[in-house]
Amino acid sequence: MGARFPFSAVVGQDDLRTALLLNAVHPGIGGVLVRGEKGTAKSTAVRALAALLPDLDVVPGCRFACDPAAPADCPDGPHADGAERRPARLVELPVGATEDRLIGSLDLERALTEGVRAYQPGLLAAAHRGVLYVDEVNLLHDHLVDLLLDAAAMGRAHVEREGVSVSHPASFLLVGTMNPEEGELRPQLLDRFGLTVTVRAARDVATRTEVVRRRLAYEADPDGFAARWAPRDAELAERIVAARVRLAAVVLPDAELRRIAAICAAFEVDGMRADLVVARTATAHAAWRGADEVAEQDVEAAVRLALPHRKRRDPFDEPGLEQEQLDDALRQGEEAAREEEDGPDDDGPGGGGSDRGPDEGPDDGPEPPGQAPSTSDSPGTSGERSHAPAPAFRTRLLQVPGVGDGAPGKRSRARARTGRVVRPATADGSGLHLVGTLAAAAPHQAARGRTGPGLVLRNADVRRSVREGREGNLVLFVVDASGSMAARQRMSAVSGAVVSLLRDAYQRRDKVGVVTFRGREATVALPPTNSVDAAAARLRALRTGGRTPLADGLLRARRVLEVERVRDPRRRPLLVLLTDGRATASGTGGDPLRDALRAAGLLAADGVAAVVVDCEHGPIRLGLAGRVAGALDAACLRLEELSADQVAGVVRAARAA
């Protein structure tokens, strides 16, 4: 395999490169989350960064890469004298990684051969003093994200499992990349990343041309291309070392500290993590540009990188900073800093100018950013739009009946692939938990007189997995957008209900899709996706009016589910139909209601779990939605019954298991 693409050869993406380099200077910033569409050099830049980090002195034979000059409390200690030098590691955490792979587990080889409990380190240990890279971090299970973020924040990993109790050093530069189209991270997890950067493909023709030119040159001769850029990479590596040395001496004046506090207060961020991250980032930025003191330009650069993801309080809030909001916050920060400047230092720090050196340019690595990053545009809309939704509310729990084998989530009951709680196995040995059995037997081998390589087992040692957990489902919303639903009050209530259900799906790790029907046909407004905020955006652009092709809506939903059953067979579907049941159009030219009931029967025969939300309004009710629910073999709820605050209990999506 040829050399990696050089860091200094990455075209543009100045914010991305700046964020990565500042974390290399000051790992205490807390890592970088890189958001962006595919094909924007996210992974290329992260993998190239590891080559810029200085080589490490490590204790020979230590599995945790301990520093000989500052030995930590290490499971492999106490260490003998001596040192060896090696490059900093780049450790990649795959999306399908297990908890054992991340934090480590029982050493099965030693348990089998020596009859002892011993710890086998995981990826957190391997990443110590290096880079831990998580591609598609938004697809990683939440509890794994929590584990690695806890370790990144504390600099240590604590392992308590299978009779093993270990604490080891785990200080690393954490970088996660994600494509927002595949789903968002929860706000509480977003806040744990120090900095965030949104990357986009350049629209400038010259920049795009240079990207392609360099990539083709690299693919034609990786080693030669890397050699041509090696001097530039070496300059960046030296600058990282110099900035690390300078970092401890950089002064953060009280005026700039007040500026930071005022800006964070203006953005109303939760907690104090944002203030600390901005302060650390500003200090690293000052060290990077060779300054002895933090100035206004350092704070502004830090704010642009540290606050965009912290202003999101709702899953459907747009990421990024509005320029007007940022300018207002900076003005408040300026006023707070000026209040502090009543001492001898009258001219104040910074001046608004950028201290770029003679090596300025995209080829030489990032300098302090000079302009605001662009913010994502809101999705365009056209035609008749739905009325503003009513306020969202906490919804009742809608579940798929039975026990599935689906993707990890928080909605319906499911058999998990692994179980952490173990109990004595059944008589036929089904559900045997090998690791739990070995862990139970290992401490007793000497007392049982074991002399050979075999493991001496007793009935009481045998364990089985408890494998039932929760799964995420495919929640397909089928929304009646016809004229009978288009009255302002009713469509507002329906929109508010769907937004509430979408927020619930977001929290429960569901995949979602939206089918709407109006006029002459049904439309897949949103193919099934993990991006719940994309569903909310499509809902905001929902067009209403016309006749009610209910049968077409149900049949279109059936086709969507058939495709998804092939694509993702383990994810069980839940169909949520919002309608008043008034079918007034049919693609067959027959009776619209009869065709709708027939289509509902086909979905029921497929075993699709469903809930019908009756949106009928007014003193005279025809009960047509209830008839559709009966044909679907589904529960039927009134629109107002969706609120968990008004109606207690759990709704089963269908009667049949």
mmCIF file with all atom_site columns, N, CA and C in Angstrom, residues 169-203:
data_model
loop_
_atom_site.group_PDB
_atom_site.id
_atom_site.type_symbol
_atom_site.label_atom_id
_atom_site.label_alt_id
_atom_site.label_comp_id
_atom_site.label_asym_id
_atom_site.label_entity_id
_atom_site.label_seq_id
_atom_site.pdbx_PDB_ins_code
_atom_site.Cartn_x
_atom_site.Cartn_y
_atom_site.Cartn_z
_atom_site.occupancy
_atom_site.B_iso_or_equiv
_atom_site.pdbx_formal_charge
_atom_site.auth_seq_id
_atom_site.auth_comp_id
_atom_site.auth_asym_id
_atom_site.auth_atom_id
_atom_site.pdbx_PDB_model_num
ATOM 1   N N  . PRO A 1 169 ? -4.614  4.309  31.519 1.00 0.00 ? 169 PRO A N  1
ATOM 2   C CA . PRO A 1 169 ? -4.579  5.605  30.832 1.00 0.00 ? 169 PRO A CA 1
ATOM 3   C C  . PRO A 1 169 ? -5.149  5.492  29.422 1.00 0.00 ? 169 PRO A C  1
ATOM 4   N N  . ALA A 1 170 ? -5.906  6.499  29.015 1.00 0.00 ? 170 ALA A N  1
ATOM 5   C CA . ALA A 1 170 ? -6.502  6.523  27.672 1.00 0.00 ? 170 ALA A CA 1
ATOM 6   C C  . ALA A 1 170 ? -6.679  7.975  27.257 1.00 0.00 ? 170 ALA A C  1
ATOM 7   N N  . SER A 1 171 ? -5.570  8.635  26.988 1.00 0.00 ? 171 SER A N  1
ATOM 8   C CA . SER A 1 171 ? -5.593  10.025 26.541 1.00 0.00 ? 171 SER A CA 1
ATOM 9   C C  . SER A 1 171 ? -5.312  10.043 25.047 1.00 0.00 ? 171 SER A C  1
ATOM 10  N N  . PHE A 1 172 ? -6.249  10.545 24.272 1.00 0.00 ? 172 PHE A N  1
ATOM 11  C CA . PHE A 1 172 ? -6.098  10.492 22.818 1.00 0.00 ? 172 PHE A CA 1
ATOM 12  C C  . PHE A 1 172 ? -6.821  11.671 22.181 1.00 0.00 ? 172 PHE A C  1
ATOM 13  N N  . LEU A 1 173 ? -6.472  11.927 20.943 1.00 0.00 ? 173 LEU A N  1
ATOM 14  C CA . LEU A 1 173 ? -7.169  12.934 20.150 1.00 0.00 ? 173 LEU A CA 1
ATOM 15  C C  . LEU A 1 173 ? -8.338  12.227 19.475 1.00 0.00 ? 173 LEU A C  1
ATOM 16  N N  . LEU A 1 174 ? -9.549  12.586 19.876 1.00 0.00 ? 174 LEU A N  1
ATOM 17  C CA . LEU A 1 174 ? -10.748 11.940 19.360 1.00 0.00 ? 174 LEU A CA 1
ATOM 18  C C  . LEU A 1 174 ? -11.289 12.709 18.154 1.00 0.00 ? 174 LEU A C  1
ATOM 19  N N  . VAL A 1 175 ? -11.470 11.986 17.050 1.00 0.00 ? 175 VAL A N  1
ATOM 20  C CA . VAL A 1 175 ? -12.050 12.591 15.853 1.00 0.00 ? 175 VAL A CA 1
ATOM 21  C C  . VAL A 1 175 ? -13.180 11.695 15.366 1.00 0.00 ? 175 VAL A C  1
ATOM 22  N N  . GLY A 1 176 ? -14.359 12.283 15.214 1.00 0.00 ? 176 GLY A N  1
ATOM 23  C CA . GLY A 1 176 ? -15.493 11.559 14.645 1.00 0.00 ? 176 GLY A CA 1
ATOM 24  C C  . GLY A 1 176 ? -15.949 12.235 13.374 1.00 0.00 ? 176 GLY A C  1
ATOM 25  N N  . THR A 1 177 ? -16.308 11.448 12.381 1.00 0.00 ? 177 THR A N  1
ATOM 26  C CA . THR A 1 177 ? -16.861 12.002 11.150 1.00 0.00 ? 177 THR A CA 1
ATOM 27  C C  . THR A 1 177 ? -18.260 11.440 10.941 1.00 0.00 ? 177 THR A C  1
ATOM 28  N N  . MET A 1 178 ? -19.106 12.192 10.260 1.00 0.00 ? 178 MET A N  1
ATOM 29  C CA . MET A 1 178 ? -20.480 11.758 10.033 1.00 0.00 ? 178 MET A CA 1
ATOM 30  C C  . MET A 1 178 ? -21.073 12.472 8.832  1.00 0.00 ? 178 MET A C  1
ATOM 31  N N  . ASN A 1 179 ? -22.009 11.796 8.196  1.00 0.00 ? 179 ASN A N  1
ATOM 32  C CA . ASN A 1 179 ? -22.816 12.390 7.140  1.00 0.00 ? 179 ASN A CA 1
ATOM 33  C C  . ASN A 1 179 ? -24.197 12.648 7.725  1.00 0.00 ? 179 ASN A C  1
ATOM 34  N N  . PRO A 1 180 ? -24.603 13.913 7.896  1.00 0.00 ? 180 PRO A N  1
ATOM 35  C CA . PRO A 1 180 ? -25.891 14.202 8.539  1.00 0.00 ? 180 PRO A CA 1
ATOM 36  C C  . PRO A 1 180 ? -27.080 13.563 7.843  1.00 0.00 ? 180 PRO A C  1
ATOM 37  N N  . GLU A 1 181 ? -26.945 13.241 6.548  1.00 0.00 ? 181 GLU A N  1
ATOM 38  C CA . GLU A 1 181 ? -28.053 12.607 5.842  1.00 0.00 ? 181 GLU A CA 1
ATOM 39  C C  . GLU A 1 181 ? -28.375 11.227 6.414  1.00 0.00 ? 181 GLU A C  1
ATOM 40  N N  . GLU A 1 182 ? -27.419 10.628 7.121  1.00 0.00 ? 182 GLU A N  1
ATOM 41  C CA . GLU A 1 182 ? -27.614 9.288  7.673  1.00 0.00 ? 182 GLU A CA 1
ATOM 42  C C  . GLU A 1 182 ? -28.083 9.328  9.121  1.00 0.00 ? 182 GLU A C  1
ATOM 43  N N  . GLY A 1 183 ? -28.412 10.510 9.626  1.00 0.00 ? 183 GLY A N  1
ATOM 44  C CA . GLY A 1 183 ? -28.897 10.626 10.994 1.00 0.00 ? 183 GLY A CA 1
ATOM 45  C C  . GLY A 1 183 ? -27.984 11.492 11.838 1.00 0.00 ? 183 GLY A C  1
ATOM 46  N N  . GLU A 1 184 ? -28.570 12.110 12.863 1.00 0.00 ? 184 GLU A N  1
ATOM 47  C CA . GLU A 1 184 ? -27.839 13.037 13.726 1.00 0.00 ? 184 GLU A CA 1
ATOM 48  C C  . GLU A 1 184 ? -27.425 12.362 15.036 1.00 0.00 ? 184 GLU A C  1
ATOM 49  N N  . LEU A 1 185 ? -26.407 12.924 15.643 1.00 0.00 ? 185 LEU A N  1
ATOM 50  C CA . LEU A 1 185 ? -26.083 12.573 17.025 1.00 0.00 ? 185 LEU A CA 1
ATOM 51  C C  . LEU A 1 185 ? -27.020 13.325 17.956 1.00 0.00 ? 185 LEU A C  1
ATOM 52  N N  . ARG A 1 186 ? -27.311 12.749 19.102 1.00 0.00 ? 186 ARG A N  1
ATOM 53  C CA . ARG A 1 186 ? -28.147 13.446 20.063 1.00 0.00 ? 186 ARG A CA 1
ATOM 54  C C  . ARG A 1 186 ? -27.428 14.675 20.625 1.00 0.00 ? 186 ARG A C  1
ATOM 55  N N  . PRO A 1 187 ? -28.182 15.725 20.983 1.00 0.00 ? 187 PRO A N  1
ATOM 56  C CA . PRO A 1 187 ? -27.539 16.951 21.480 1.00 0.00 ? 187 PRO A CA 1
ATOM 57  C C  . PRO A 1 187 ? -26.611 16.706 22.664 1.00 0.00 ? 187 PRO A C  1
ATOM 58  N N  . GLN A 1 188 ? -26.984 15.779 23.573 1.00 0.00 ? 188 GLN A N  1
ATOM 59  C CA . GLN A 1 188 ? -26.130 15.545 24.734 1.00 0.00 ? 188 GLN A CA 1
ATOM 60  C C  . GLN A 1 188 ? -24.806 14.894 24.335 1.00 0.00 ? 188 GLN A C  1
ATOM 61  N N  . LEU A 1 189 ? -24.784 14.155 23.217 1.00 0.00 ? 189 LEU A N  1
ATOM 62  C CA . LEU A 1 189 ? -23.534 13.586 22.728 1.00 0.00 ? 189 LEU A CA 1
ATOM 63  C C  . LEU A 1 189 ? -22.756 14.613 21.914 1.00 0.00 ? 189 LEU A C  1
ATOM 64  N N  . LEU A 1 190 ? -23.465 15.448 21.169 1.00 0.00 ? 190 LEU A N  1
ATOM 65  C CA . LEU A 1 190 ? -22.797 16.522 20.439 1.00 0.00 ? 190 LEU A CA 1
ATOM 66  C C  . LEU A 1 190 ? -21.988 17.407 21.374 1.00 0.00 ? 190 LEU A C  1
ATOM 67  N N  . ASP A 1 191 ? -22.573 17.708 22.526 1.00 0.00 ? 191 ASP A N  1
ATOM 68  C CA . ASP A 1 191 ? -21.924 18.613 23.473 1.00 0.00 ? 191 ASP A CA 1
ATOM 69  C C  . ASP A 1 191 ? -20.605 18.054 23.995 1.00 0.00 ? 191 ASP A C  1
ATOM 70  N N  . ARG A 1 192 ? -20.444 16.731 23.944 1.00 0.00 ? 192 ARG A N  1
ATOM 71  C CA . ARG A 1 192 ? -19.224 16.131 24.484 1.00 0.00 ? 192 ARG A CA 1
ATOM 72  C C  . ARG A 1 192 ? -18.032 16.294 23.547 1.00 0.00 ? 192 ARG A C  1
ATOM 73  N N  . PHE A 1 193 ? -18.278 16.569 22.269 1.00 0.00 ? 193 PHE A N  1
ATOM 74  C CA . PHE A 1 193 ? -17.169 16.860 21.358 1.00 0.00 ? 193 PHE A CA 1
ATOM 75  C C  . PHE A 1 193 ? -16.739 18.307 21.560 1.00 0.00 ? 193 PHE A C  1
ATOM 76  N N  . GLY A 1 194 ? -15.425 18.524 21.614 1.00 0.00 ? 194 GLY A N  1
ATOM 77  C CA . GLY A 1 194 ? -14.932 19.873 21.829 1.00 0.00 ? 194 GLY A CA 1
ATOM 78  C C  . GLY A 1 194 ? -15.303 20.816 20.702 1.00 0.00 ? 194 GLY A C  1
ATOM 79  N N  . LEU A 1 195 ? -14.942 20.452 19.471 1.00 0.00 ? 195 LEU A N  1
ATOM 80  C CA . LEU A 1 195 ? -15.159 21.315 18.322 1.00 0.00 ? 195 LEU A CA 1
ATOM 81  C C  . LEU A 1 195 ? -15.974 20.579 17.263 1.00 0.00 ? 195 LEU A C  1
ATOM 82  N N  . THR A 1 196 ? -16.633 21.333 16.430 1.00 0.00 ? 196 THR A N  1
ATOM 83  C CA . THR A 1 196 ? -17.331 20.731 15.294 1.00 0.00 ? 196 THR A CA 1
ATOM 84  C C  . THR A 1 196 ? -17.074 21.566 14.052 1.00 0.00 ? 196 THR A C  1
ATOM 85  N N  . VAL A 1 197 ? -16.997 20.877 12.925 1.00 0.00 ? 197 VAL A N  1
ATOM 86  C CA . VAL A 1 197 ? -16.740 21.535 11.646 1.00 0.00 ? 197 VAL A CA 1
ATOM 87  C C  . VAL A 1 197 ? -17.701 20.937 10.626 1.00 0.00 ? 197 VAL A C  1
ATOM 88  N N  . THR A 1 198 ? -18.306 21.792 9.831  1.00 0.00 ? 198 THR A N  1
ATOM 89  C CA . THR A 1 198 ? -19.135 21.338 8.718  1.00 0.00 ? 198 THR A CA 1
ATOM 90  C C  . THR A 1 198 ? -18.357 21.558 7.427  1.00 0.00 ? 198 THR A C  1
ATOM 91  N N  . VAL A 1 199 ? -18.158 20.484 6.672  1.00 0.00 ? 199 VAL A N  1
ATOM 92  C CA . VAL A 1 199 ? -17.389 20.574 5.431  1.00 0.00 ? 199 VAL A CA 1
ATOM 93  C C  . VAL A 1 199 ? -18.320 20.363 4.246  1.00 0.00 ? 199 VAL A C  1
ATOM 94  N N  . ARG A 1 200 ? -18.050 21.091 3.182  1.00 0.00 ? 200 ARG A N  1
ATOM 95  C CA . ARG A 1 200 ? -18.821 20.980 1.950  1.00 0.00 ? 200 ARG A CA 1
ATOM 96  C C  . ARG A 1 200 ? -17.874 21.021 0.767  1.00 0.00 ? 200 ARG A C  1
ATOM 97  N N  . ALA A 1 201 ? -18.291 20.403 -0.305 1.00 0.00 ? 201 ALA A N  1
ATOM 98  C CA . ALA A 1 201 ? -17.506 20.482 -1.529 1.00 0.00 ? 201 ALA A CA 1
ATOM 99  C C  . ALA A 1 201 ? -17.500 21.920 -2.039 1.00 0.00 ? 201 ALA A C  1
ATOM 100 N N  . ALA A 1 202 ? -16.359 22.374 -2.488 1.00 0.00 ? 202 ALA A N  1
ATOM 101 C CA . ALA A 1 202 ? -16.234 23.737 -2.990 1.00 0.00 ? 202 ALA A CA 1
ATOM 102 C C  . ALA A 1 202 ? -17.078 23.920 -4.245 1.00 0.00 ? 202 ALA A C  1
ATOM 103 N N  . ARG A 1 203 ? -17.661 25.096 -4.393 1.00 0.00 ? 203 ARG A N  1
ATOM 104 C CA . ARG A 1 203 ? -18.406 25.433 -5.611 1.00 0.00 ? 203 ARG A CA 1
ATOM 105 C C  . ARG A 1 203 ? -17.536 26.209 -6.600 1.00 0.00 ? 203 ARG A C  1
#
